[in-house]
Amino acid sequence: MALFGHDEKQDLRLDSLEQHVRGLSQLVQQTQMDIASLNLTVMSIQTQLADKLSAKELDPAFETLNNEIKSARVELDRVSEAASDTWQPLQAGVSESLSRLREQVEQLKADK
C-alpha cells in the first residue's frame, strides 16, 4: 500500500518518470554517438584543410548550423530553469529542436 492510499496515482507517476528516464537514456546514447561522429568529421576536416579556410569560406551551411545550435542551447536553458511541473512540454520542445538539428547535420553529411 502506498502512502496515504494513493496507489494508482503513484503508479502513474512512477510510470511517467520511468518513461522519461528511458527517453533521456536513449537521447544521451544518441547524443554520444552523434558527438563521436562529429568529432571524427571535424578531425578529418581539420586534416584536409590544415587551417587554409575559415568555416564561413568553406560552407555557408555552417552558419545555419551554428544558429540552430544557439537556438538549441537557448531551449536547453529554458528547460533547466523551468518549474518541475512544466518539464514535459518543454522537454518535448527541446527534443524537437535537437531532432531538427540532427536532421540538418545528416542532410549536410549527405550533401557532401
GROMACS .gro file of N, CA and C in nm:
model
  336
    1MET      N    1   0.084  -0.119   0.000
    1MET     CA    2   0.000   0.000   0.000
    1MET      C    3   0.088   0.125   0.000
    2ALA      N    4   0.054   0.217  -0.082
    2ALA     CA    5   0.131   0.340  -0.094
    2ALA      C    6   0.096   0.435   0.019
    3LEU      N    7   0.175   0.538   0.030
    3LEU     CA    8   0.147   0.641   0.129
    3LEU      C    9   0.010   0.703   0.106
    4PHE      N   10  -0.065   0.716   0.208
    4PHE     CA   11  -0.196   0.781   0.205
    4PHE      C   12  -0.296   0.714   0.111
    5GLY      N   13  -0.270   0.590   0.070
    5GLY     CA   14  -0.365   0.513  -0.009
    5GLY      C   15  -0.384   0.560  -0.152
    6HIS      N   16  -0.283   0.619  -0.213
    6HIS     CA   17  -0.293   0.668  -0.350
    6HIS      C   18  -0.208   0.582  -0.442
    7ASP      N   19  -0.233   0.451  -0.439
    7ASP     CA   20  -0.154   0.357  -0.520
    7ASP      C   21  -0.158   0.390  -0.668
    8GLU      N   22  -0.275   0.413  -0.722
    8GLU     CA   23  -0.289   0.435  -0.866
    8GLU      C   24  -0.217   0.562  -0.911
    9LYS      N   25  -0.232   0.668  -0.834
    9LYS     CA   26  -0.165   0.793  -0.870
    9LYS      C   27  -0.013   0.777  -0.865
   10GLN      N   28   0.034   0.709  -0.761
   10GLN     CA   29   0.178   0.689  -0.750
   10GLN      C   30   0.230   0.598  -0.861
   11ASP      N   31   0.154   0.496  -0.897
   11ASP     CA   32   0.194   0.408  -1.007
   11ASP      C   33   0.201   0.484  -1.139
   12LEU      N   34   0.102   0.571  -1.164
   12LEU     CA   35   0.103   0.652  -1.286
   12LEU      C   36   0.224   0.745  -1.289
   13ARG      N   37   0.252   0.803  -1.176
   13ARG     CA   38   0.365   0.895  -1.166
   13ARG      C   39   0.497   0.821  -1.187
   14LEU      N   40   0.509   0.705  -1.125
   14LEU     CA   41   0.631   0.625  -1.142
   14LEU      C   42   0.648   0.580  -1.288
   15ASP      N   43   0.538   0.540  -1.350
   15ASP     CA   44   0.543   0.501  -1.491
   15ASP      C   45   0.587   0.618  -1.578
   16SER      N   46   0.535   0.736  -1.549
   16SER     CA   47   0.572   0.855  -1.625
   16SER      C   48   0.721   0.887  -1.606
   17LEU      N   49   0.768   0.878  -1.483
   17LEU     CA   50   0.910   0.905  -1.457
   17LEU      C   51   0.999   0.801  -1.525
   18GLU      N   52   0.958   0.676  -1.520
   18GLU     CA   53   1.035   0.570  -1.584
   18GLU      C   54   1.042   0.592  -1.735
   19GLN      N   55   0.932   0.629  -1.795
   19GLN     CA   56   0.928   0.656  -1.938
   19GLN      C   57   1.021   0.773  -1.972
   20HIS      N   58   1.018   0.874  -1.889
   20HIS     CA   59   1.103   0.991  -1.913
   20HIS      C   60   1.251   0.953  -1.900
   21VAL      N   61   1.286   0.875  -1.799
   21VAL     CA   62   1.425   0.834  -1.780
   21VAL      C   63   1.472   0.748  -1.897
   22ARG      N   64   1.387   0.659  -1.946
   22ARG     CA   65   1.422   0.579  -2.063
   22ARG      C   66   1.447   0.668  -2.185
   23GLY      N   67   1.359   0.765  -2.204
   23GLY     CA   68   1.376   0.858  -2.315
   23GLY      C   69   1.506   0.936  -2.303
   24LEU      N   70   1.537   0.982  -2.182
   24LEU     CA   71   1.662   1.054  -2.160
   24LEU      C   72   1.783   0.966  -2.186
   25SER      N   73   1.774   0.841  -2.144
   25SER     CA   74   1.884   0.748  -2.167
   25SER      C   75   1.908   0.728  -2.316
   26GLN      N   76   1.800   0.711  -2.391
   26GLN     CA   77   1.813   0.695  -2.536
   26GLN      C   78   1.870   0.821  -2.599
   27LEU      N   79   1.823   0.936  -2.552
   27LEU     CA   80   1.872   1.063  -2.605
   27LEU      C   81   2.021   1.081  -2.576
   28VAL      N   82   2.064   1.046  -2.456
   28VAL     CA   83   2.205   1.057  -2.419
   28VAL      C   84   2.289   0.964  -2.506
   29GLN      N   85   2.243   0.843  -2.526
   29GLN     CA   86   2.318   0.749  -2.609
   29GLN      C   87   2.328   0.800  -2.753
   30GLN      N   88   2.218   0.849  -2.807
   30GLN     CA   89   2.220   0.902  -2.943
   30GLN      C   90   2.312   1.023  -2.952
   31THR      N   91   2.309   1.108  -2.851
   31THR     CA   92   2.395   1.226  -2.848
   31THR      C   93   2.541   1.185  -2.843
   32GLN      N   94   2.573   1.084  -2.764
   32GLN     CA   95   2.711   1.037  -2.758
   32GLN      C   96   2.757   0.985  -2.894
   33MET      N   97   2.672   0.912  -2.964
   33MET     CA   98   2.707   0.863  -3.096
   33MET      C   99   2.724   0.980  -3.193
   34ASP      N  100   2.634   1.078  -3.186
   34ASP     CA  101   2.643   1.195  -3.274
   34ASP      C  102   2.772   1.273  -3.248
   35ILE      N  103   2.807   1.290  -3.121
   35ILE     CA  104   2.929   1.363  -3.086
   35ILE      C  105   3.052   1.290  -3.137
   36ALA      N  106   3.055   1.159  -3.121
   36ALA     CA  107   3.168   1.081  -3.171
   36ALA      C  108   3.181   1.096  -3.322
   37SER      N  109   3.068   1.087  -3.391
   37SER     CA  110   3.068   1.103  -3.536
   37SER      C  111   3.115   1.243  -3.576
   38LEU      N  112   3.066   1.343  -3.507
   38LEU     CA  113   3.107   1.481  -3.537
   38LEU      C  114   3.254   1.504  -3.508
   39ASN      N  115   3.305   1.445  -3.401
   39ASN     CA  116   3.447   1.459  -3.370
   39ASN      C  117   3.534   1.399  -3.480
   40LEU      N  118   3.493   1.283  -3.530
   40LEU     CA  119   3.567   1.222  -3.640
   40LEU      C  120   3.562   1.310  -3.764
   41THR      N  121   3.445   1.365  -3.792
   41THR     CA  122   3.430   1.452  -3.907
   41THR      C  123   3.516   1.578  -3.893
   42VAL      N  124   3.516   1.637  -3.776
   42VAL     CA  125   3.597   1.757  -3.751
   42VAL      C  126   3.745   1.726  -3.768
   43MET      N  127   3.789   1.614  -3.713
   43MET     CA  128   3.930   1.577  -3.728
   43MET      C  129   3.966   1.559  -3.875
   44SER      N  130   3.878   1.497  -3.950
   44SER     CA  131   3.901   1.477  -4.093
   44SER      C  132   3.909   1.611  -4.166
   45ILE      N  133   3.816   1.699  -4.134
   45ILE     CA  134   3.815   1.832  -4.199
   45ILE      C  135   3.940   1.910  -4.162
   46GLN      N  136   3.980   1.905  -4.036
   46GLN     CA  137   4.100   1.978  -3.994
   46GLN      C  138   4.224   1.926  -4.066
   47THR      N  139   4.230   1.797  -4.082
   47THR     CA  140   4.344   1.738  -4.152
   47THR      C  141   4.345   1.782  -4.298
   48GLN      N  142   4.230   1.780  -4.360
   48GLN     CA  143   4.221   1.814  -4.502
   48GLN      C  144   4.247   1.963  -4.528
   49LEU      N  145   4.197   2.047  -4.443
   49LEU     CA  146   4.208   2.190  -4.468
   49LEU      C  147   4.337   2.251  -4.416
   50ALA      N  148   4.388   2.195  -4.309
   50ALA     CA  149   4.512   2.245  -4.248
   50ALA      C  150   4.507   2.398  -4.231
   51ASP      N  151   4.398   2.446  -4.179
   51ASP     CA  152   4.380   2.589  -4.147
   51ASP      C  153   4.390   2.680  -4.268
   52LYS      N  154   4.354   2.631  -4.387
   52LYS     CA  155   4.360   2.714  -4.508
   52LYS      C  156   4.234   2.796  -4.530
   53LEU      N  157   4.121   2.750  -4.476
   53LEU     CA  158   3.995   2.820  -4.497
   53LEU      C  159   3.925   2.841  -4.364
   54SER      N  160   3.848   2.948  -4.357
   54SER     CA  161   3.763   2.968  -4.240
   54SER      C  162   3.633   2.891  -4.262
   55ALA      N  163   3.559   2.869  -4.156
   55ALA     CA  164   3.433   2.795  -4.166
   55ALA      C  165   3.335   2.866  -4.260
   56LYS      N  166   3.332   2.999  -4.257
   56LYS     CA  167   3.240   3.073  -4.344
   56LYS      C  168   3.280   3.060  -4.491
   57GLU      N  169   3.407   3.052  -4.517
   57GLU     CA  170   3.452   3.033  -4.655
   57GLU      C  171   3.423   2.891  -4.704
   58LEU      N  172   3.430   2.797  -4.615
   58LEU     CA  173   3.412   2.657  -4.651
   58LEU      C  174   3.269   2.629  -4.695
   59ASP      N  175   3.172   2.671  -4.614
   59ASP     CA  176   3.033   2.640  -4.648
   59ASP      C  177   2.940   2.727  -4.565
   60PRO      N  178   2.850   2.800  -4.629
   60PRO     CA  179   2.755   2.884  -4.554
   60PRO      C  180   2.662   2.802  -4.466
   61ALA      N  181   2.651   2.672  -4.492
   61ALA     CA  182   2.564   2.589  -4.409
   61ALA      C  183   2.613   2.582  -4.266
   62PHE      N  184   2.745   2.600  -4.243
   62PHE     CA  185   2.796   2.600  -4.107
   62PHE      C  186   2.735   2.713  -4.025
   63GLU      N  187   2.711   2.826  -4.089
   63GLU     CA  188   2.648   2.938  -4.018
   63GLU      C  189   2.506   2.901  -3.977
   64THR      N  190   2.433   2.834  -4.066
   64THR     CA  191   2.298   2.788  -4.033
   64THR      C  192   2.301   2.691  -3.916
   65LEU      N  193   2.393   2.596  -3.921
   65LEU     CA  194   2.405   2.501  -3.811
   65LEU      C  195   2.440   2.571  -3.681
   66ASN      N  196   2.529   2.667  -3.689
   66ASN     CA  197   2.568   2.741  -3.570
   66ASN      C  198   2.448   2.812  -3.508
   67ASN      N  199   2.362   2.871  -3.592
   67ASN     CA  200   2.241   2.936  -3.542
   67ASN      C  201   2.146   2.836  -3.479
   68GLU      N  202   2.134   2.717  -3.538
   68GLU     CA  203   2.049   2.612  -3.481
   68GLU      C  204   2.103   2.565  -3.346
   69ILE      N  205   2.234   2.555  -3.335
   69ILE     CA  206   2.295   2.516  -3.208
   69ILE      C  207   2.266   2.621  -3.101
   70LYS      N  208   2.277   2.748  -3.138
   70LYS     CA  209   2.245   2.855  -3.044
   70LYS      C  210   2.100   2.845  -2.999
   71SER      N  211   2.010   2.819  -3.093
   71SER     CA  212   1.868   2.804  -3.061
   71SER      C  213   1.846   2.685  -2.968
   72ALA      N  214   1.914   2.575  -2.994
   72ALA     CA  215   1.901   2.457  -2.908
   72ALA      C  216   1.953   2.486  -2.768
   73ARG      N  217   2.061   2.562  -2.758
   73ARG     CA  218   2.115   2.597  -2.625
   73ARG      C  219   2.017   2.684  -2.547
   74VAL      N  220   1.953   2.779  -2.616
   74VAL     CA  221   1.853   2.863  -2.550
   74VAL      C  222   1.739   2.777  -2.497
   75GLU      N  223   1.695   2.682  -2.579
   75GLU     CA  224   1.587   2.592  -2.538
   75GLU      C  225   1.630   2.507  -2.419
   76LEU      N  226   1.753   2.459  -2.418
   76LEU     CA  227   1.804   2.381  -2.305
   76LEU      C  228   1.810   2.466  -2.178
   77ASP      N  229   1.848   2.594  -2.192
   77ASP     CA  230   1.848   2.683  -2.076
   77ASP      C  231   1.706   2.700  -2.020
   78ARG      N  232   1.608   2.711  -2.108
   78ARG     CA  233   1.469   2.724  -2.063
   78ARG      C  234   1.427   2.601  -1.985
   79VAL      N  235   1.467   2.484  -2.032
   79VAL     CA  236   1.432   2.361  -1.963
   79VAL      C  237   1.493   2.358  -1.824
   80SER      N  238   1.618   2.400  -1.814
   80SER     CA  239   1.687   2.398  -1.686
   80SER      C  240   1.621   2.490  -1.583
   81GLU      N  241   1.567   2.601  -1.631
   81GLU     CA  242   1.508   2.699  -1.541
   81GLU      C  243   1.359   2.674  -1.514
   82ALA      N  244   1.302   2.582  -1.585
   82ALA     CA  245   1.157   2.560  -1.574
   82ALA      C  246   1.120   2.495  -1.440
   83ALA      N  247   1.000   2.521  -1.398
   83ALA     CA  248   0.946   2.456  -1.278
   83ALA      C  249   0.923   2.308  -1.306
   84SER      N  250   0.926   2.226  -1.202
   84SER     CA  251   0.918   2.082  -1.221
   84SER      C  252   0.787   2.037  -1.284
   85ASP      N  253   0.680   2.110  -1.266
   85ASP     CA  254   0.552   2.067  -1.322
   85ASP      C  255   0.534   2.101  -1.470
   86THR      N  256   0.629   2.172  -1.528
   86THR     CA  257   0.617   2.206  -1.670
   86THR      C  258   0.728   2.145  -1.755
   87TRP      N  259   0.802   2.050  -1.698
   87TRP     CA  260   0.916   1.997  -1.771
   87TRP      C  261   0.876   1.913  -1.892
   88GLN      N  262   0.763   1.847  -1.889
   88GLN     CA  263   0.726   1.761  -2.002
   88GLN      C  264   0.706   1.838  -2.132
   89PRO      N  265   0.625   1.945  -2.134
   89PRO     CA  266   0.610   2.019  -2.260
   89PRO      C  267   0.742   2.083  -2.307
   90LEU      N  268   0.820   2.132  -2.213
   90LEU     CA  269   0.947   2.193  -2.250
   90LEU      C  270   1.044   2.088  -2.303
   91GLN      N  271   1.044   1.969  -2.242
   91GLN     CA  272   1.130   1.862  -2.289
   91GLN      C  273   1.093   1.820  -2.431
   92ALA      N  274   0.965   1.820  -2.460
   92ALA     CA  275   0.920   1.787  -2.595
   92ALA      C  276   0.974   1.891  -2.694
   93GLY      N  277   0.971   2.018  -2.656
   93GLY     CA  278   1.025   2.123  -2.741
   93GLY      C  279   1.175   2.108  -2.764
   94VAL      N  280   1.247   2.073  -2.659
   94VAL     CA  281   1.391   2.052  -2.671
   94VAL      C  282   1.419   1.934  -2.763
   95SER      N  283   1.345   1.827  -2.744
   95SER     CA  284   1.365   1.708  -2.829
   95SER      C  285   1.339   1.741  -2.975
   96GLU      N  286   1.237   1.820  -2.999
   96GLU     CA  287   1.205   1.860  -3.137
   96GLU      C  288   1.316   1.946  -3.195
   97SER      N  289   1.367   2.039  -3.116
   97SER     CA  290   1.474   2.128  -3.162
   97SER      C  291   1.601   2.049  -3.194
   98LEU      N  292   1.636   1.956  -3.105
   98LEU     CA  293   1.755   1.875  -3.128
   98LEU      C  294   1.735   1.780  -3.244
   99SER      N  295   1.615   1.731  -3.262
   99SER     CA  296   1.586   1.643  -3.374
   99SER      C  297   1.603   1.718  -3.506
  100ARG      N  298   1.554   1.842  -3.512
  100ARG     CA  299   1.571   1.924  -3.632
  100ARG      C  300   1.720   1.948  -3.660
  101LEU      N  301   1.795   1.976  -3.555
  101LEU     CA  302   1.938   1.998  -3.570
  101LEU      C  303   2.006   1.872  -3.622
  102ARG      N  304   1.972   1.757  -3.566
  102ARG     CA  305   2.030   1.630  -3.610
  102ARG      C  306   1.996   1.604  -3.757
  103GLU      N  307   1.872   1.633  -3.798
  103GLU     CA  308   1.832   1.613  -3.937
  103GLU      C  309   1.912   1.703  -4.031
  104GLN      N  310   1.936   1.827  -3.990
  104GLN     CA  311   2.014   1.918  -4.073
  104GLN      C  312   2.158   1.871  -4.087
  105VAL      N  313   2.215   1.820  -3.978
  105VAL     CA  314   2.351   1.767  -3.983
  105VAL      C  315   2.357   1.647  -4.077
  106GLU      N  316   2.260   1.558  -4.065
  106GLU     CA  317   2.255   1.442  -4.153
  106GLU      C  318   2.239   1.484  -4.299
  107GLN      N  319   2.158   1.587  -4.323
  107GLN     CA  320   2.138   1.636  -4.460
  107GLN      C  321   2.269   1.693  -4.515
  108LEU      N  322   2.342   1.767  -4.430
  108LEU     CA  323   2.470   1.822  -4.474
  108LEU      C  324   2.569   1.710  -4.504
  109LYS      N  325   2.569   1.607  -4.423
  109LYS     CA  326   2.657   1.493  -4.448
  109LYS      C  327   2.623   1.429  -4.583
  110ALA      N  328   2.494   1.415  -4.610
  110ALA     CA  329   2.450   1.352  -4.734
  110ALA      C  330   2.483   1.438  -4.855
  111ASP      N  331   2.477   1.571  -4.839
  111ASP     CA  332   2.505   1.662  -4.949
  111ASP      C  333   2.654   1.668  -4.985
  112LYS      N  334   2.738   1.635  -4.893
  112LYS     CA  335   2.885   1.649  -4.916
  112LYS      C  336   2.940   1.528  -4.986
   0.00000   0.00000   0.00000
